[in-house]
mmCIF file of C-alpha atoms and ligand atoms in Angstrom:
data_model
loop_
_atom_site.group_PDB
_atom_site.id
_atom_site.type_symbol
_atom_site.label_atom_id
_atom_site.label_comp_id
_atom_site.label_asym_id
_atom_site.label_seq_id
_atom_site.Cartn_x
_atom_site.Cartn_y
_atom_site.Cartn_z
ATOM 1 C CA UNK A 18 0.000 0.000 0.000
ATOM 2 C CA UNK A 19 2.762 2.429 0.901
ATOM 3 C CA UNK A 20 4.374 2.863 -2.500
ATOM 4 C CA UNK A 21 1.758 2.335 -5.184
ATOM 5 C CA UNK A 22 -0.496 5.214 -4.117
ATOM 6 C CA UNK A 23 2.371 7.577 -4.873
ATOM 7 C CA UNK A 24 2.704 6.553 -8.503
ATOM 8 C CA UNK A 25 0.726 7.797 -10.243
ATOM 9 C CA UNK A 26 -0.212 10.052 -7.341
ATOM 10 C CA UNK A 27 -3.861 10.926 -6.911
ATOM 11 C CA UNK A 28 -3.775 11.333 -3.161
ATOM 12 C CA UNK A 29 -5.351 14.776 -3.147
ATOM 13 C CA UNK A 30 -7.844 16.692 -5.307
ATOM 14 C CA UNK A 31 -5.019 18.084 -7.459
ATOM 15 C CA UNK A 32 -4.758 14.533 -8.876
ATOM 16 C CA UNK A 33 -1.473 15.361 -10.629
ATOM 17 C CA UNK A 34 -0.712 11.756 -11.510
ATOM 18 C CA UNK A 35 2.985 12.399 -10.767
ATOM 19 C CA UNK A 36 5.287 9.384 -10.561
ATOM 20 C CA UNK A 37 6.555 10.335 -7.118
ATOM 21 C CA UNK A 38 8.233 6.995 -6.477
ATOM 22 C CA UNK A 39 10.064 7.489 -9.750
ATOM 23 C CA UNK A 40 11.415 10.881 -8.654
ATOM 24 C CA UNK A 41 8.784 13.160 -10.210
ATOM 25 C CA UNK A 42 7.337 15.856 -7.959
ATOM 26 C CA UNK A 43 3.682 16.805 -8.128
ATOM 27 C CA UNK A 44 2.034 20.070 -7.151
ATOM 28 C CA UNK A 45 2.867 19.428 -3.473
ATOM 29 C CA UNK A 46 6.562 19.217 -4.322
ATOM 30 C CA UNK A 47 6.994 15.967 -2.423
ATOM 31 C CA UNK A 48 8.571 12.697 -3.431
ATOM 32 C CA UNK A 49 7.442 9.404 -1.907
ATOM 33 C CA UNK A 50 9.405 9.434 1.360
ATOM 34 C CA UNK A 51 7.972 11.607 4.135
ATOM 35 C CA UNK A 52 9.974 14.658 5.190
ATOM 36 C CA UNK A 53 9.325 15.962 8.694
ATOM 37 C CA UNK A 54 10.355 19.471 9.685
ATOM 38 C CA UNK A 55 9.381 19.338 13.324
ATOM 39 C CA UNK A 56 8.231 16.809 15.889
ATOM 40 C CA UNK A 57 7.561 18.172 19.354
ATOM 41 C CA UNK A 58 4.985 18.860 22.035
ATOM 42 C CA UNK A 59 2.886 21.854 21.029
ATOM 43 C CA UNK A 60 0.787 23.951 23.421
ATOM 44 C CA UNK A 61 -1.010 26.190 20.947
ATOM 45 C CA UNK A 62 -3.761 24.007 19.565
ATOM 46 C CA UNK A 63 -7.372 24.174 20.810
ATOM 47 C CA UNK A 64 -7.568 23.466 24.596
ATOM 48 C CA UNK A 65 -8.902 19.872 24.325
ATOM 49 C CA UNK A 66 -6.118 19.060 21.846
ATOM 50 C CA UNK A 67 -3.161 20.678 23.649
ATOM 51 C CA UNK A 68 -4.489 19.968 27.139
ATOM 52 C CA UNK A 69 -1.960 20.538 29.904
ATOM 53 C CA UNK A 70 0.940 18.528 28.516
ATOM 54 C CA UNK A 71 0.809 19.391 24.833
ATOM 55 C CA UNK A 72 -0.135 17.826 21.537
ATOM 56 C CA UNK A 73 2.469 15.579 19.912
ATOM 57 C CA UNK A 74 2.766 17.417 16.623
ATOM 58 C CA UNK A 75 4.546 16.009 13.583
ATOM 59 C CA UNK A 76 4.891 18.596 10.794
ATOM 60 C CA UNK A 77 5.263 17.301 7.245
ATOM 61 C CA UNK A 78 7.108 19.390 4.664
ATOM 62 C CA UNK A 79 5.456 20.306 1.342
ATOM 63 C CA UNK A 80 1.768 21.018 0.737
ATOM 64 C CA UNK A 81 -0.682 20.460 -2.068
ATOM 65 C CA UNK A 82 -2.770 23.554 -1.429
ATOM 66 C CA UNK A 83 -0.137 26.304 -1.701
ATOM 67 C CA UNK A 84 -2.129 29.251 -0.289
ATOM 68 C CA UNK A 85 -0.395 32.525 -1.148
ATOM 69 C CA UNK A 86 -0.587 33.692 2.488
ATOM 70 C CA UNK A 87 0.578 30.368 3.976
ATOM 71 C CA UNK A 88 1.349 30.691 7.689
ATOM 72 C CA UNK A 89 3.806 27.778 7.575
ATOM 73 C CA UNK A 90 5.531 28.722 4.320
ATOM 74 C CA UNK A 91 8.960 27.905 5.700
ATOM 75 C CA UNK A 92 8.070 24.233 5.374
ATOM 76 C CA UNK A 93 5.152 24.156 2.951
ATOM 77 C CA UNK A 94 7.272 25.704 0.188
ATOM 78 C CA UNK A 95 10.364 23.621 1.006
ATOM 79 C CA UNK A 96 9.417 19.982 0.561
ATOM 80 C CA UNK A 97 12.945 18.794 1.349
ATOM 81 C CA UNK A 98 13.272 20.832 4.551
ATOM 82 C CA UNK A 99 13.703 18.458 7.485
ATOM 83 C CA UNK A 100 14.358 14.786 7.990
ATOM 84 C CA UNK A 101 13.266 11.924 5.833
ATOM 85 C CA UNK A 102 11.661 9.021 7.661
ATOM 86 C CA UNK A 103 9.987 5.797 6.677
ATOM 87 C CA UNK A 104 6.873 4.332 8.337
ATOM 88 C CA UNK A 105 8.946 2.580 11.019
ATOM 89 C CA UNK A 106 10.712 5.822 11.884
ATOM 90 C CA UNK A 107 7.425 7.684 11.964
ATOM 91 C CA UNK A 108 5.957 5.093 14.335
ATOM 92 C CA UNK A 109 8.957 5.422 16.663
ATOM 93 C CA UNK A 110 8.597 9.208 16.713
ATOM 94 C CA UNK A 111 4.932 8.767 17.660
ATOM 95 C CA UNK A 112 5.883 6.465 20.521
ATOM 96 C CA UNK A 113 8.569 8.928 21.699
ATOM 97 C CA UNK A 114 6.022 11.750 21.774
ATOM 98 C CA UNK A 115 3.616 9.577 23.758
ATOM 99 C CA UNK A 116 6.403 8.812 26.223
ATOM 100 C CA UNK A 117 7.008 12.548 26.644
ATOM 101 C CA UNK A 118 3.392 12.931 27.744
ATOM 102 C CA UNK A 119 1.637 13.996 24.537
ATOM 103 C CA UNK A 120 -2.156 13.861 24.814
ATOM 104 C CA UNK A 121 -2.342 12.803 21.180
ATOM 105 C CA UNK A 122 -0.312 12.391 17.997
ATOM 106 C CA UNK A 123 -1.053 15.288 15.678
ATOM 107 C CA UNK A 124 -0.149 14.870 11.981
ATOM 108 C CA UNK A 125 0.130 18.370 10.497
ATOM 109 C CA UNK A 126 -0.366 18.666 6.692
ATOM 110 C CA UNK A 127 -0.212 14.888 6.206
ATOM 111 C CA UNK A 128 -2.288 14.497 3.012
ATOM 112 C CA UNK A 129 0.572 13.991 0.577
ATOM 113 C CA UNK A 130 2.072 11.308 2.846
ATOM 114 C CA UNK A 131 -1.200 9.643 3.807
ATOM 115 C CA UNK A 132 -0.054 6.075 2.954
ATOM 116 C CA UNK A 133 2.920 6.346 5.305
ATOM 117 C CA UNK A 134 0.764 7.899 8.027
ATOM 118 C CA UNK A 135 -1.739 5.028 7.805
ATOM 119 C CA UNK A 136 1.011 2.394 7.897
ATOM 120 C CA UNK A 137 2.827 4.112 10.775
ATOM 121 C CA UNK A 138 -0.330 4.290 12.901
ATOM 122 C CA UNK A 139 -0.782 0.531 12.502
ATOM 123 C CA UNK A 140 2.834 -0.112 13.493
ATOM 124 C CA UNK A 141 2.687 2.242 16.479
ATOM 125 C CA UNK A 142 -0.638 0.826 17.727
ATOM 126 C CA UNK A 143 0.942 -2.636 17.616
ATOM 127 C CA UNK A 144 3.771 -1.319 19.795
ATOM 128 C CA UNK A 145 1.614 0.310 22.429
ATOM 129 C CA UNK A 146 0.458 3.675 21.089
ATOM 130 C CA UNK A 147 -2.679 4.395 23.086
ATOM 131 C CA UNK A 148 -3.289 8.139 22.716
ATOM 132 C CA UNK A 149 -5.657 9.458 20.008
ATOM 133 C CA UNK A 150 -4.378 10.336 16.548
ATOM 134 C CA UNK A 151 -5.187 13.721 14.997
ATOM 135 C CA UNK A 152 -5.358 14.435 11.260
ATOM 136 C CA UNK A 153 -4.641 18.152 10.948
ATOM 137 C CA UNK A 154 -5.347 19.150 7.362
ATOM 138 C CA UNK A 155 -6.112 22.087 5.093
ATOM 139 C CA UNK A 156 -9.407 20.376 4.303
ATOM 140 C CA UNK A 157 -8.654 19.811 0.607
ATOM 141 C CA UNK A 158 -9.130 16.044 0.683
ATOM 142 C CA UNK A 159 -10.660 13.310 -1.418
ATOM 143 C CA UNK A 160 -13.407 11.279 0.250
ATOM 144 C CA UNK A 161 -12.195 7.890 -1.003
ATOM 145 C CA UNK A 162 -8.711 8.614 0.336
ATOM 146 C CA UNK A 163 -10.112 9.588 3.736
ATOM 147 C CA UNK A 164 -11.974 6.274 3.854
ATOM 148 C CA UNK A 165 -8.594 4.557 4.018
ATOM 149 C CA UNK A 166 -8.008 6.270 7.352
ATOM 150 C CA UNK A 167 -11.159 4.945 8.974
ATOM 151 C CA UNK A 168 -10.290 3.286 12.277
ATOM 152 C CA UNK A 169 -6.791 4.809 12.249
ATOM 153 C CA UNK A 170 -7.591 8.488 12.886
ATOM 154 C CA UNK A 171 -9.496 9.468 16.027
ATOM 155 C CA UNK A 172 -9.750 13.230 15.605
ATOM 156 C CA UNK A 173 -10.070 15.184 12.394
ATOM 157 C CA UNK A 174 -8.901 18.803 12.530
ATOM 158 C CA UNK A 175 -9.598 20.213 9.055
ATOM 159 C CA UNK A 176 -9.634 23.815 7.935
ATOM 160 C CA UNK A 177 -12.623 25.109 6.045
ATOM 161 C CA UNK A 178 -10.687 27.939 4.461
ATOM 162 C CA UNK A 179 -13.126 29.084 1.825
ATOM 163 C CA UNK A 180 -16.862 29.046 1.379
ATOM 164 C CA UNK A 181 -16.511 31.382 -1.608
ATOM 165 C CA UNK A 182 -15.114 29.803 -4.745
ATOM 166 C CA UNK A 183 -13.655 33.036 -6.149
ATOM 167 C CA UNK A 184 -11.552 33.506 -3.020
ATOM 168 C CA UNK A 185 -10.361 29.877 -3.147
ATOM 169 C CA UNK A 186 -9.297 30.448 -6.739
ATOM 170 C CA UNK A 187 -7.567 33.728 -5.979
ATOM 171 C CA UNK A 188 -5.650 32.637 -2.887
ATOM 172 C CA UNK A 189 -5.134 28.889 -3.434
ATOM 173 C CA UNK A 190 -5.795 28.236 -7.142
ATOM 174 C CA UNK A 191 -8.494 25.802 -6.064
ATOM 175 C CA UNK A 192 -11.913 27.036 -7.196
ATOM 176 C CA UNK A 193 -13.440 23.692 -6.240
ATOM 177 C CA UNK A 194 -12.257 23.977 -2.623
ATOM 178 C CA UNK A 195 -15.608 24.851 -0.967
ATOM 179 C CA UNK A 196 -17.482 21.811 -2.290
ATOM 180 C CA UNK A 197 -14.547 19.435 -1.955
ATOM 181 C CA UNK A 198 -13.812 20.481 1.610
ATOM 182 C CA UNK A 199 -17.468 20.206 2.634
ATOM 183 C CA UNK A 200 -17.641 16.675 1.208
ATOM 184 C CA UNK A 201 -14.416 15.794 3.033
ATOM 185 C CA UNK A 202 -15.768 17.126 6.330
ATOM 186 C CA UNK A 203 -18.955 15.116 5.789
ATOM 187 C CA UNK A 204 -16.832 11.963 5.465
ATOM 188 C CA UNK A 205 -14.945 12.859 8.646
ATOM 189 C CA UNK A 206 -18.262 13.301 10.455
ATOM 190 C CA UNK A 207 -19.486 9.989 9.050
ATOM 191 C CA UNK A 208 -16.463 8.333 10.650
ATOM 192 C CA UNK A 209 -16.930 10.237 13.916
ATOM 193 C CA UNK A 210 -20.552 11.381 14.234
ATOM 194 C CA UNK A 211 -20.028 12.899 17.676
ATOM 195 C CA UNK A 212 -17.226 14.471 19.690
ATOM 196 C CA UNK A 213 -16.028 12.562 22.743
ATOM 197 C CA UNK A 214 -13.912 13.911 25.584
ATOM 198 C CA UNK A 215 -12.196 12.434 28.629
ATOM 199 C CA UNK A 216 -13.328 13.400 32.120
ATOM 200 C CA UNK A 217 -10.465 15.880 32.121
ATOM 201 C CA UNK A 218 -11.740 17.560 28.926
ATOM 202 C CA UNK A 219 -9.181 16.097 26.518
ATOM 203 C CA UNK A 220 -10.625 15.205 23.140
ATOM 204 C CA UNK A 221 -10.779 11.493 22.396
ATOM 205 C CA UNK A 222 -12.500 11.499 19.015
ATOM 206 C CA UNK A 223 -14.524 13.718 16.717
ATOM 207 C CA UNK A 224 -14.180 16.634 14.335
ATOM 208 C CA UNK A 225 -13.062 20.211 14.949
ATOM 209 C CA UNK A 226 -13.255 22.488 11.906
ATOM 210 C CA UNK A 227 -10.963 25.488 11.852
ATOM 211 C CA UNK A 228 -11.848 28.815 10.265
ATOM 212 C CA UNK A 229 -8.864 31.121 9.948
ATOM 213 C CA UNK A 230 -10.342 34.557 9.506
ATOM 214 C CA UNK A 231 -8.533 36.391 6.690
ATOM 215 C CA UNK A 232 -8.319 40.198 6.548
ATOM 216 C CA UNK A 233 -10.994 41.694 4.328
ATOM 217 C CA UNK A 234 -12.811 38.366 4.070
ATOM 218 C CA UNK A 235 -15.252 38.266 6.961
ATOM 219 C CA UNK A 236 -18.105 37.452 4.539
ATOM 220 C CA UNK A 237 -16.228 34.289 3.561
ATOM 221 C CA UNK A 238 -16.018 33.230 7.222
ATOM 222 C CA UNK A 239 -19.648 34.072 7.937
ATOM 223 C CA UNK A 240 -20.847 32.010 4.992
ATOM 224 C CA UNK A 241 -18.517 29.181 6.101
ATOM 225 C CA UNK A 242 -20.119 29.269 9.564
ATOM 226 C CA UNK A 243 -23.600 29.180 8.042
ATOM 227 C CA UNK A 244 -22.795 26.274 5.731
ATOM 228 C CA UNK A 245 -21.098 24.238 8.457
ATOM 229 C CA UNK A 246 -23.879 24.780 10.948
ATOM 230 C CA UNK A 247 -26.631 24.032 8.485
ATOM 231 C CA UNK A 248 -24.870 20.804 7.452
ATOM 232 C CA UNK A 249 -23.481 19.470 10.722
ATOM 233 C CA UNK A 250 -25.217 21.327 13.567
ATOM 234 C CA UNK A 251 -23.654 20.418 16.909
ATOM 235 C CA UNK A 252 -21.972 17.200 15.803
ATOM 236 C CA UNK A 253 -18.740 19.153 15.223
ATOM 237 C CA UNK A 254 -16.825 21.878 17.003
ATOM 238 C CA UNK A 255 -15.841 25.027 15.145
ATOM 239 C CA UNK A 256 -12.689 26.961 15.946
ATOM 240 C CA UNK A 257 -12.732 30.610 14.857
ATOM 241 C CA UNK A 258 -9.137 31.754 14.581
ATOM 242 C CA UNK A 259 -7.869 35.323 14.635
ATOM 243 C CA UNK A 260 -4.167 34.593 14.435
ATOM 244 C CA UNK A 261 -3.524 35.432 10.774
ATOM 245 C CA UNK A 262 -0.030 36.897 10.493
ATOM 246 C CA UNK A 263 0.822 38.586 7.174
ATOM 247 C CA UNK A 264 3.868 37.084 5.514
ATOM 248 C CA UNK A 265 6.268 39.604 3.949
ATOM 249 C CA UNK A 266 5.304 41.026 0.563
ATOM 250 C CA UNK A 267 1.566 40.304 0.714
ATOM 251 C CA UNK A 268 -0.726 42.566 -1.351
ATOM 252 C CA UNK A 269 -3.665 44.312 0.392
ATOM 253 C CA UNK A 270 -5.735 43.218 2.220
ATOM 254 C CA UNK A 271 -3.490 40.265 3.120
ATOM 255 C CA UNK A 272 -0.757 42.635 4.318
ATOM 256 C CA UNK A 273 -2.462 43.337 7.641
ATOM 257 C CA UNK A 274 -3.818 41.460 10.597
ATOM 258 C CA UNK A 275 -7.487 40.826 11.130
ATOM 259 C CA UNK A 276 -9.125 43.732 12.930
ATOM 260 C CA UNK A 277 -10.966 43.371 16.222
ATOM 261 C CA UNK A 278 -14.151 44.510 14.442
ATOM 262 C CA UNK A 279 -13.812 41.769 11.816
ATOM 263 C CA UNK A 280 -13.308 39.127 14.451
ATOM 264 C CA UNK A 281 -16.265 40.402 16.504
ATOM 265 C CA UNK A 282 -18.395 40.324 13.358
ATOM 266 C CA UNK A 283 -17.511 36.662 12.696
ATOM 267 C CA UNK A 284 -18.031 35.599 16.308
ATOM 268 C CA UNK A 285 -21.301 37.547 16.446
ATOM 269 C CA UNK A 286 -22.518 35.642 13.407
ATOM 270 C CA UNK A 287 -21.693 32.318 15.074
ATOM 271 C CA UNK A 288 -23.687 33.432 18.117
ATOM 272 C CA UNK A 289 -26.597 34.549 15.964
ATOM 273 C CA UNK A 290 -26.698 31.155 14.286
ATOM 274 C CA UNK A 291 -26.831 29.521 17.714
ATOM 275 C CA UNK A 292 -23.523 27.662 17.403
ATOM 276 C CA UNK A 293 -22.725 26.310 20.834
ATOM 277 C CA UNK A 294 -19.688 24.159 20.093
ATOM 278 C CA UNK A 295 -17.193 26.858 19.239
ATOM 279 C CA UNK A 296 -13.676 27.771 20.264
ATOM 280 C CA UNK A 297 -13.087 31.487 20.303
ATOM 281 C CA UNK A 298 -9.488 32.659 20.243
ATOM 282 C CA UNK A 299 -8.085 35.353 22.492
ATOM 283 C CA UNK A 300 -6.940 38.269 20.357
ATOM 284 C CA UNK A 301 -3.495 38.126 22.013
ATOM 285 C CA UNK A 302 -2.874 34.890 20.121
ATOM 286 C CA UNK A 303 -2.474 36.892 16.926
ATOM 287 C CA UNK A 304 1.274 37.033 17.293
ATOM 288 C CA UNK A 305 3.964 35.614 15.097
ATOM 289 C CA UNK A 306 5.126 33.623 18.096
ATOM 290 C CA UNK A 307 1.974 31.552 17.642
ATOM 291 C CA UNK A 308 3.624 30.029 14.575
ATOM 292 C CA UNK A 309 6.122 27.394 15.681
ATOM 293 C CA UNK A 310 9.727 27.577 14.609
ATOM 294 C CA UNK A 311 10.746 24.756 12.336
ATOM 295 C CA UNK A 312 13.862 22.688 12.566
ATOM 296 C CA UNK A 313 14.099 23.711 16.223
ATOM 297 C CA UNK A 314 12.815 20.671 18.024
ATOM 298 C CA UNK A 315 12.961 17.173 16.801
ATOM 299 C CA UNK A 316 12.239 13.956 18.588
ATOM 300 C CA UNK A 317 14.992 11.501 17.851
ATOM 301 C CA UNK A 318 12.656 8.564 17.358
ATOM 302 C CA UNK A 319 14.430 5.595 15.865
ATOM 303 C CA UNK A 320 17.699 6.612 14.188
ATOM 304 C CA UNK A 321 17.686 3.337 12.284
ATOM 305 C CA UNK A 322 14.646 4.423 10.318
ATOM 306 C CA UNK A 323 15.463 8.074 9.815
ATOM 307 C CA UNK A 324 16.891 8.375 6.319
HETATM 308 S S1 SF4 B 14 -0.453 14.678 -3.198
HETATM 309 FE FE1 SF4 B 14 0.956 15.933 -4.428
HETATM 310 S S2 SF4 B 14 1.537 14.684 -6.197
HETATM 311 FE FE2 SF4 B 14 -0.260 13.723 -5.231
HETATM 312 S S3 SF4 B 14 -2.001 14.512 -6.380
HETATM 313 FE FE3 SF4 B 14 -1.721 15.862 -4.602
HETATM 314 S S4 SF4 B 14 -0.347 17.525 -5.298
HETATM 315 FE FE4 SF4 B 14 -0.258 15.862 -6.804
#
């Protein structure tokens, strides 16, 4: 399973058909061996994900979506930035993070390495991994690919970046994003129809959808809230994020942070709709420090299987 899904690669809705195993890079820029830029405990996810001890994040380099304002561009635009690992190495990293106290194992931007992620979860479960797994994605996913993760992923943490096709085209060259992401979220909800938490409030399974509010695009977020609530009601949680940090050289309106008025407008709309299951971010989180440094922390895992 691990190799053949990479060649020709149709792992994501770009469906490039690139022969990644044969050394050809697709739109995501990745070849067929996972590259990890960071593996560490992370305290800045939603409270039931980070908990008190941190989420065991594993950041994959490269990305198929390529948003012009990417908040993780240091790694998304550099598919070779970091360490190469195989499924065994990935499983050992997961076990190391669990040993450090991670509440969960959080795969960040994993879509283009989905076959390795699935195989590594199986290996790690066989070796004692007991914490939940989190699939932390931009939301641009194919339903039949997500079905392969059923039973392996406990928590889905997708973005719903765009409800407006023109904006998806302009910022991510993906006019089909709104419909594709909604179908993907529906599949995630099919796999986990309700959110479950431990007595201590740590998430065990379910779906949290993230809405990163973009400057000048509050209408996009409000429509996203309406569509999500009309489709999924209280079976999901929605996280409304204010942390957008403009990368250098962005054109207006992406060259500024989200204003307090814009954020209030989005949150007010969620309240008006009657959304109860929402995470609202403190405005102080809108700092560059919210974005983790890459290449700074790395769990050794199993040196045998690092490449
Ligand atoms: S994962 Fe990468 S190579 Fe595969 S279809 Fe998507 S962009 Fe293309």
